[in-house]
Every structure is written in C-alpha cells, then in structure tokens.
Short mmCIF file of C-alpha atoms and ligand atoms in Angstrom, two decimals:
data_model
loop_
_atom_site.label_atom_id
_atom_site.label_comp_id
_atom_site.label_asym_id
_atom_site.label_seq_id
_atom_site.Cartn_x
_atom_site.Cartn_y
_atom_site.Cartn_z
CA MET A 1049 0.00 0.00 0.00
CA ASP A 1050 1.15 3.50 -0.85
CA GLN A 1051 1.42 5.09 2.61
CA ASN A 1052 1.95 8.61 1.31
CA MET A 1053 -1.62 9.79 1.51
CA LYS A 1054 -2.66 13.20 2.70
CA TYR A 1055 -5.69 15.40 3.03
CA GLY A 1056 -5.70 18.96 1.69
CA SER A 1057 -4.28 21.68 3.96
CA ASP A 1058 -7.81 23.05 4.45
CA TYR A 1059 -9.07 19.68 5.76
CA LYS A 1060 -10.90 20.00 9.07
CA PRO A 1061 -13.99 18.80 10.91
CA VAL A 1062 -17.13 20.68 9.89
CA PRO A 1063 -19.82 21.22 12.55
CA ALA A 1064 -22.96 20.93 10.35
CA THR A 1065 -25.18 18.06 11.44
CA SER A 1066 -28.72 16.68 11.27
CA ILE A 1067 -31.17 14.81 13.47
CA LYS A 1068 -30.51 11.67 11.42
CA SER A 1069 -26.78 11.71 12.20
CA GLY A 1070 -25.67 8.31 13.49
CA GLN A 1071 -28.73 6.48 12.17
CA SER A 1072 -28.62 3.45 9.87
CA ILE A 1073 -31.31 2.13 7.57
CA GLU A 1074 -31.55 -1.28 5.94
CA VAL A 1075 -32.80 -0.09 2.56
CA LEU A 1076 -32.74 -3.59 1.02
CA PRO A 1077 -31.44 -6.90 2.39
CA ASP A 1078 -28.12 -6.17 0.66
CA LEU A 1079 -28.01 -2.38 0.93
CA PHE A 1080 -27.46 -0.32 4.05
CA CYS A 1081 -27.37 3.41 4.37
CA HIS A 1082 -25.87 5.31 7.31
CA THR A 1083 -25.95 9.04 7.97
CA ILE A 1084 -22.85 10.82 9.24
CA GLN A 1085 -23.78 14.35 10.31
CA ILE A 1086 -25.24 15.51 6.98
CA VAL A 1087 -24.00 12.91 4.49
CA ASN A 1088 -24.76 9.28 3.72
CA ILE A 1089 -22.50 6.31 3.22
CA CYS A 1090 -23.76 3.05 1.71
CA LEU A 1091 -22.73 -0.52 2.31
CA ALA A 1092 -23.70 -2.86 -0.51
CA GLY A 1093 -23.23 -6.59 -0.17
CA ASN A 1094 -24.36 -9.86 1.33
CA PRO A 1095 -24.20 -10.05 5.16
CA GLU A 1096 -24.02 -13.87 4.91
CA THR A 1097 -21.00 -14.09 2.65
CA LYS A 1098 -19.63 -10.92 4.32
CA GLU A 1099 -18.58 -9.60 0.92
CA PHE A 1100 -19.38 -5.94 0.55
CA VAL A 1101 -18.32 -2.61 -0.86
CA LEU A 1102 -18.40 0.81 0.80
CA ILE A 1103 -19.78 3.64 -1.29
CA ASP A 1104 -18.40 7.03 -0.21
CA ALA A 1105 -16.39 7.75 2.90
CA GLY A 1106 -18.24 10.22 5.11
CA MET A 1107 -17.24 13.38 6.93
CA PRO A 1108 -13.84 14.30 8.36
CA GLY A 1109 -13.24 12.34 11.56
CA SER A 1110 -15.82 9.62 10.92
CA ALA A 1111 -13.56 6.58 10.27
CA ASP A 1112 -14.32 4.83 13.57
CA GLU A 1113 -18.05 5.26 13.02
CA ILE A 1114 -17.81 3.84 9.48
CA VAL A 1115 -15.79 0.84 10.67
CA SER A 1116 -18.26 0.11 13.45
CA VAL A 1117 -21.29 0.37 11.12
CA SER A 1118 -19.55 -2.00 8.69
CA GLU A 1119 -18.88 -4.47 11.51
CA LYS A 1120 -22.46 -4.16 12.74
CA TYR A 1121 -23.80 -5.41 9.40
CA PHE A 1122 -20.99 -7.64 8.17
CA GLY A 1123 -19.39 -8.93 11.37
CA ALA A 1124 -16.36 -8.20 13.53
CA ASN A 1125 -13.19 -7.41 11.62
CA SER A 1126 -15.04 -7.48 8.31
CA ARG A 1127 -13.61 -5.29 5.59
CA PRO A 1128 -15.02 -4.18 2.26
CA LYS A 1129 -13.53 -5.41 -1.00
CA ALA A 1130 -13.19 -1.83 -2.16
CA ILE A 1131 -14.37 1.73 -1.61
CA ILE A 1132 -16.24 3.28 -4.54
CA LEU A 1133 -16.51 7.07 -4.63
CA THR A 1134 -19.41 8.84 -6.32
CA HIS A 1135 -17.14 11.90 -6.28
CA GLY A 1136 -14.43 13.50 -4.18
CA HIS A 1137 -16.06 16.35 -2.26
CA PHE A 1138 -14.88 16.61 1.35
CA ASP A 1139 -18.10 15.16 2.75
CA HIS A 1140 -17.69 12.01 0.63
CA VAL A 1141 -13.98 11.42 1.30
CA GLY A 1142 -13.77 12.74 4.87
CA ALA A 1143 -12.49 9.53 6.45
CA ILE A 1144 -10.99 7.82 3.45
CA ILE A 1145 -7.31 7.91 4.37
CA GLU A 1146 -7.91 6.32 7.79
CA LEU A 1147 -10.17 3.73 6.15
CA VAL A 1148 -7.67 2.81 3.43
CA LYS A 1149 -4.97 2.42 6.09
CA HIS A 1150 -7.22 0.38 8.37
CA TRP A 1151 -8.67 -1.94 5.72
CA GLU A 1152 -5.92 -1.84 3.09
CA VAL A 1153 -8.42 -1.78 0.24
CA PRO A 1154 -8.39 0.01 -3.11
CA VAL A 1155 -10.50 3.06 -3.91
CA TYR A 1156 -12.24 3.50 -7.27
CA ALA A 1157 -13.44 6.73 -8.85
CA HIS A 1158 -14.16 8.08 -12.31
CA GLU A 1159 -11.11 9.06 -14.32
CA LEU A 1160 -12.22 12.73 -14.39
CA GLU A 1161 -12.37 12.81 -10.58
CA LEU A 1162 -8.82 11.53 -10.11
CA PRO A 1163 -7.11 14.98 -10.24
CA PHE A 1164 -9.07 15.91 -7.08
CA LEU A 1165 -8.04 12.67 -5.39
CA THR A 1166 -4.36 12.66 -6.29
CA GLY A 1167 -3.40 16.14 -5.11
CA GLN A 1168 -3.42 17.75 -8.53
CA THR A 1169 -6.46 20.03 -8.78
CA SER A 1170 -8.61 21.89 -6.25
CA TYR A 1171 -12.36 21.91 -6.67
CA PRO A 1172 -13.81 25.31 -7.47
CA LYS A 1173 -14.37 27.23 -4.23
CA PRO A 1174 -17.83 26.64 -2.77
CA ASP A 1175 -19.97 29.66 -3.56
CA PRO A 1176 -21.35 31.39 -0.44
CA THR A 1177 -23.15 33.95 -2.62
CA VAL A 1178 -25.31 31.36 -4.36
CA GLU A 1179 -29.06 31.58 -3.74
CA GLY A 1180 -29.49 28.95 -1.07
CA GLY A 1181 -29.77 30.03 2.54
CA MET A 1182 -27.59 29.27 5.54
CA VAL A 1183 -25.74 26.17 4.34
CA ALA A 1184 -24.44 28.07 1.34
CA LYS A 1185 -23.37 30.87 3.74
CA MET A 1186 -21.48 28.27 5.79
CA SER A 1187 -19.81 26.80 2.73
CA PRO A 1188 -16.57 28.84 3.02
CA LEU A 1189 -15.86 26.46 5.93
CA PHE A 1190 -15.95 23.49 3.59
CA PRO A 1191 -12.62 22.04 2.47
CA TYR A 1192 -12.14 22.06 -1.30
CA GLU A 1193 -8.45 21.40 -1.78
CA PRO A 1194 -7.54 18.05 -3.34
CA ILE A 1195 -6.67 15.09 -1.18
CA ASP A 1196 -3.92 12.75 -2.29
CA LEU A 1197 -4.59 9.04 -2.21
CA GLY A 1198 -1.53 8.27 -4.35
CA SER A 1199 -1.66 4.88 -6.03
CA ASN A 1200 -4.47 3.69 -3.73
CA VAL A 1201 -7.07 5.28 -6.01
CA LEU A 1202 -7.80 3.59 -9.34
CA LYS A 1203 -10.05 4.58 -12.18
CA LEU A 1204 -13.33 2.74 -12.60
CA PRO A 1205 -13.26 0.18 -15.44
CA MET A 1206 -14.14 1.70 -18.82
CA ASP A 1207 -16.81 -0.94 -19.47
CA GLU A 1208 -19.02 0.59 -16.73
CA THR A 1209 -18.77 -2.44 -14.47
CA VAL A 1210 -18.40 -1.77 -10.76
CA PRO A 1211 -15.61 -3.73 -9.07
CA HIS A 1212 -17.04 -6.34 -6.66
CA LEU A 1213 -20.65 -5.32 -7.38
CA PRO A 1214 -21.42 -7.45 -10.45
CA ASP A 1215 -25.11 -6.45 -10.69
CA PHE A 1216 -24.38 -2.73 -10.74
CA ARG A 1217 -23.04 -0.50 -13.48
CA TRP A 1218 -21.71 3.00 -13.05
CA ILE A 1219 -23.12 5.91 -14.99
CA HIS A 1220 -21.18 9.12 -15.56
CA THR A 1221 -23.40 11.88 -14.11
CA PRO A 1222 -21.30 15.07 -14.24
CA GLY A 1223 -22.40 18.59 -13.33
CA HIS A 1224 -22.08 18.58 -9.55
CA SER A 1225 -18.47 17.54 -10.16
CA PRO A 1226 -16.68 16.57 -13.39
CA GLY A 1227 -16.24 12.88 -12.62
CA HIS A 1228 -19.38 12.29 -10.61
CA VAL A 1229 -20.85 8.78 -11.01
CA SER A 1230 -24.09 7.12 -9.98
CA LEU A 1231 -24.50 3.35 -9.55
CA PHE A 1232 -27.50 1.50 -10.95
CA ARG A 1233 -28.76 -2.06 -10.60
CA GLU A 1234 -31.16 -2.99 -13.37
CA LYS A 1235 -32.82 -6.05 -11.79
CA ASP A 1236 -34.53 -4.14 -8.97
CA ARG A 1237 -33.92 -0.63 -10.35
CA THR A 1238 -31.81 0.43 -7.39
CA LEU A 1239 -30.01 3.73 -7.83
CA LEU A 1240 -27.19 5.13 -5.73
CA ALA A 1241 -27.20 8.69 -7.00
CA GLY A 1242 -24.48 10.38 -4.94
CA ASP A 1243 -25.07 14.13 -5.25
CA ALA A 1244 -26.44 14.05 -8.84
CA PHE A 1245 -29.72 14.74 -7.09
CA VAL A 1246 -30.49 14.59 -3.38
CA THR A 1247 -33.60 14.01 -1.27
CA VAL A 1248 -33.32 17.01 0.99
CA LYS A 1249 -33.07 20.68 0.15
CA GLN A 1250 -29.36 20.75 0.99
CA ASP A 1251 -29.15 24.52 0.99
CA SER A 1252 -31.69 25.08 3.74
CA LEU A 1253 -30.13 24.68 7.18
CA TYR A 1254 -33.55 23.95 8.68
CA LYS A 1255 -34.26 21.23 6.13
CA VAL A 1256 -30.76 19.79 6.53
CA LEU A 1257 -31.22 19.71 10.31
CA THR A 1258 -34.62 18.07 10.13
CA GLN A 1259 -33.91 16.12 6.92
CA LYS A 1260 -37.34 17.04 5.54
CA GLN A 1261 -37.66 14.89 2.47
CA GLU A 1262 -37.92 16.31 -1.03
CA VAL A 1263 -36.29 15.34 -4.30
CA ASN A 1264 -34.00 18.21 -5.17
CA GLY A 1265 -31.15 19.12 -7.47
CA PRO A 1266 -27.50 18.71 -6.49
CA PRO A 1267 -26.19 20.79 -3.55
CA ARG A 1268 -25.84 24.28 -5.00
CA TYR A 1269 -22.72 25.64 -3.31
CA PHE A 1270 -20.50 23.04 -5.02
CA THR A 1271 -22.28 22.68 -8.38
CA THR A 1272 -20.61 24.55 -11.21
CA ASP A 1273 -21.94 23.02 -14.43
CA TRP A 1274 -25.73 23.28 -14.32
CA LYS A 1275 -26.23 22.23 -17.93
CA ALA A 1276 -24.44 18.94 -17.31
CA ALA A 1277 -26.22 18.57 -13.95
CA LYS A 1278 -29.58 18.83 -15.68
CA GLU A 1279 -28.67 16.26 -18.33
CA SER A 1280 -27.47 13.91 -15.60
CA VAL A 1281 -30.77 14.16 -13.75
CA GLN A 1282 -32.64 13.54 -17.02
CA GLU A 1283 -30.58 10.43 -17.64
CA LEU A 1284 -31.15 9.09 -14.12
CA ALA A 1285 -34.91 9.76 -14.33
CA SER A 1286 -35.04 7.88 -17.64
CA LEU A 1287 -33.84 4.75 -15.80
CA LYS A 1288 -37.09 4.84 -13.79
CA PRO A 1289 -35.44 3.88 -10.50
CA ALA A 1290 -37.61 2.14 -7.89
CA VAL A 1291 -35.29 2.93 -4.97
CA ALA A 1292 -32.83 5.78 -4.68
CA VAL A 1293 -30.22 6.41 -2.04
CA THR A 1294 -28.60 9.82 -2.42
CA GLY A 1295 -25.64 11.53 -0.80
CA HIS A 1296 -27.87 13.69 1.37
CA GLY A 1297 -31.34 12.98 2.72
CA LEU A 1298 -33.27 9.78 3.31
CA PRO A 1299 -33.70 6.95 0.80
CA VAL A 1300 -36.77 7.44 -1.41
CA ILE A 1301 -38.86 4.73 -3.08
CA GLY A 1302 -41.84 4.17 -5.31
CA GLU A 1303 -44.23 6.93 -6.25
CA GLU A 1304 -42.56 9.52 -4.06
CA LEU A 1305 -39.37 8.92 -6.04
CA SER A 1306 -40.93 8.77 -9.51
CA GLU A 1307 -43.07 11.85 -8.89
CA GLY A 1308 -40.27 13.79 -7.23
CA LEU A 1309 -37.82 12.94 -9.97
CA GLY A 1310 -40.37 13.68 -12.70
CA LYS A 1311 -41.04 17.09 -11.18
CA LEU A 1312 -37.33 17.77 -10.81
CA VAL A 1313 -36.78 17.02 -14.51
CA ARG A 1314 -39.74 19.15 -15.64
CA GLU A 1315 -38.94 22.09 -13.39
CA PHE A 1316 -35.17 21.74 -13.10
CA ASP A 1317 -34.50 25.37 -13.97
CA ASN A 1318 -36.79 26.53 -11.16
CA ILE A 1319 -36.22 23.88 -8.51
CA ALA A 1320 -32.54 23.16 -8.89
CA ILE A 1321 -30.76 26.04 -10.58
CA PRO A 1322 -30.25 28.98 -8.24
CA ASP A 1323 -31.43 32.41 -9.38
CA TYR A 1324 -28.03 33.89 -8.70
CA GLY A 1325 -24.51 32.78 -7.87
CA LYS A 1326 -20.97 32.76 -9.22
CA TYR A 1327 -21.49 29.73 -11.41
CA ILE A 1328 -24.84 30.78 -12.83
CA ASP A 1329 -25.62 31.94 -16.30
CA LYS A 1330 -29.38 31.60 -16.56
CA LYS A 1331 -29.24 32.20 -20.28
CA GLN A 1332 -27.17 29.04 -20.82
ZN1 ZN B 1563 -20.83 16.81 -3.52
ZN1 ZN B 1564 -22.32 15.80 -0.79
#
C-alpha cells in the first residue's frame, strides 16, 4: 500500500449536522445506508458471505463510526472489498485515508475525478453567494483542496462495471463535479445517485437539520456546471429507479421517487438552478 496519503491543507472537521446523524437504515437486504452528520454512506453486499463494498467515505473524523457500522452489518473485523466514490467532495472522502490504512483496500473513482483525489487540482471554491440560505453561507468552511490518495485510487473500469458489485453499473453523471458517477442495478432498479440529485433541500439549514424529504437538485454551493447537472438528472430519471439512495437525505422509493424525480426534470431550472450565484448563467 502507498502510505503517502494526505488530506488537503484546508481539511478539518465541519460542525454541520442533522437529526438523522448516526442512524442506519436497511434499505434492502443487501443495501445499508448510514448518515454521518449531513451525508450518507452506503454498504452494498451480502451479510451472509460478508462480501461488501463501501460507497463514499463520510465526513472528516468519521472513520471509527464507518468501521463500526460496517462491523455491525458484516461482522467483527469485516472489511469491504473496495471503496467506490461517487465523487471526491470533502463530505464524501472525509475519512478515506484512515479507512484505506485500516482496511488496506483500493478506492475507485471516475477518471475525471482523479485529479481531485491525487493532489493535482482543487475543486472550485464553494460559492457562499449562491441563492441557497444558511448552508451556502457556511460553505466557506468546507474544504475544497484536493486530497492525495496516491496509487491507492484507481479509475473505474471503462466498461461501466463496478468492481465487486457485479449487478451494478456506473453511470457518468457530471455537473455537480466533473467525474461524478451514480451506480444503478437494473434487476430491482436500485439507484445510488451520490449528489447528482439529493432528497433534501441541501441549501436550507432547517431542512438539513430536520432532513425534511424532497427530491432536489445537487447541492448548490458546489455545483458549477448546471447544464451537465440537468442532463445527468434527465438520464437518471429515464432509468425509472424504484429505490434511490442519495448523498444527502433519506432513501426514497416508489411513487414519491418517480413523482419527485419527474417534477425535478420538468422544473429543473426553477427547482434546482439557483437564481443567482458565481457559477450561474441563466441564459445558458
Ligand atoms: Zn458533492
Ligand atoms: Zn455531498
């Protein structure tokens, strides 16, 4: 294992949290979702064979919590086969270095996300001026410098297969970040959407705190390419998912999901795209 991993120099714990923090949900018999402060991690796999994969890596400082949730579902000393990242924002890679050291497992991400995971490129600064309430105002606290996972991070296979999750394929869903991916399982139409869309209005501190459920566009303060974000949501809606677990908010199923996603597609410009902000050109 390449031991030379480091977080960005702006890496730090972030105080934002929600009432669901610390709670786990068995979404399906082989899919578990756990909320760390304001973000979700997923564990996908079979508790009987103890083979599983971790999707996303939580908030800064959450490694012990992620290990203990994994052991709760998959047994003492269990370890995932790999960690798959939907993207590399701080709230999805917050504990990854400790986890890679603890489990000695590879990390996979989309090729276009690798510069942010190998110390090469910073994400654009989160935009505190974007229309979007208190969380956007807090966003200057959010780390955006690249972390460096060295040779521990690998690019996802080009054929869209997901390592160690044979029933899933990855779908490139850029917009929120350049190499953002979602994972989809055809047989039961299960979608792990990362931040391509979320099920809470991530910009409202009240709604983040209470996790009031609503299908919404990607978190605004970090989204820079709204045209791509819209096309990504259209593509995910066209899959007609039956279950969706997103990076923020509770899992959504059935009619609530199909109606929410349908509305988001139809009214994307109003619901998702902020009226003002650094990365906004409404005429696009
Ligand atoms: Zn994100
Ligand atoms: Zn996020």
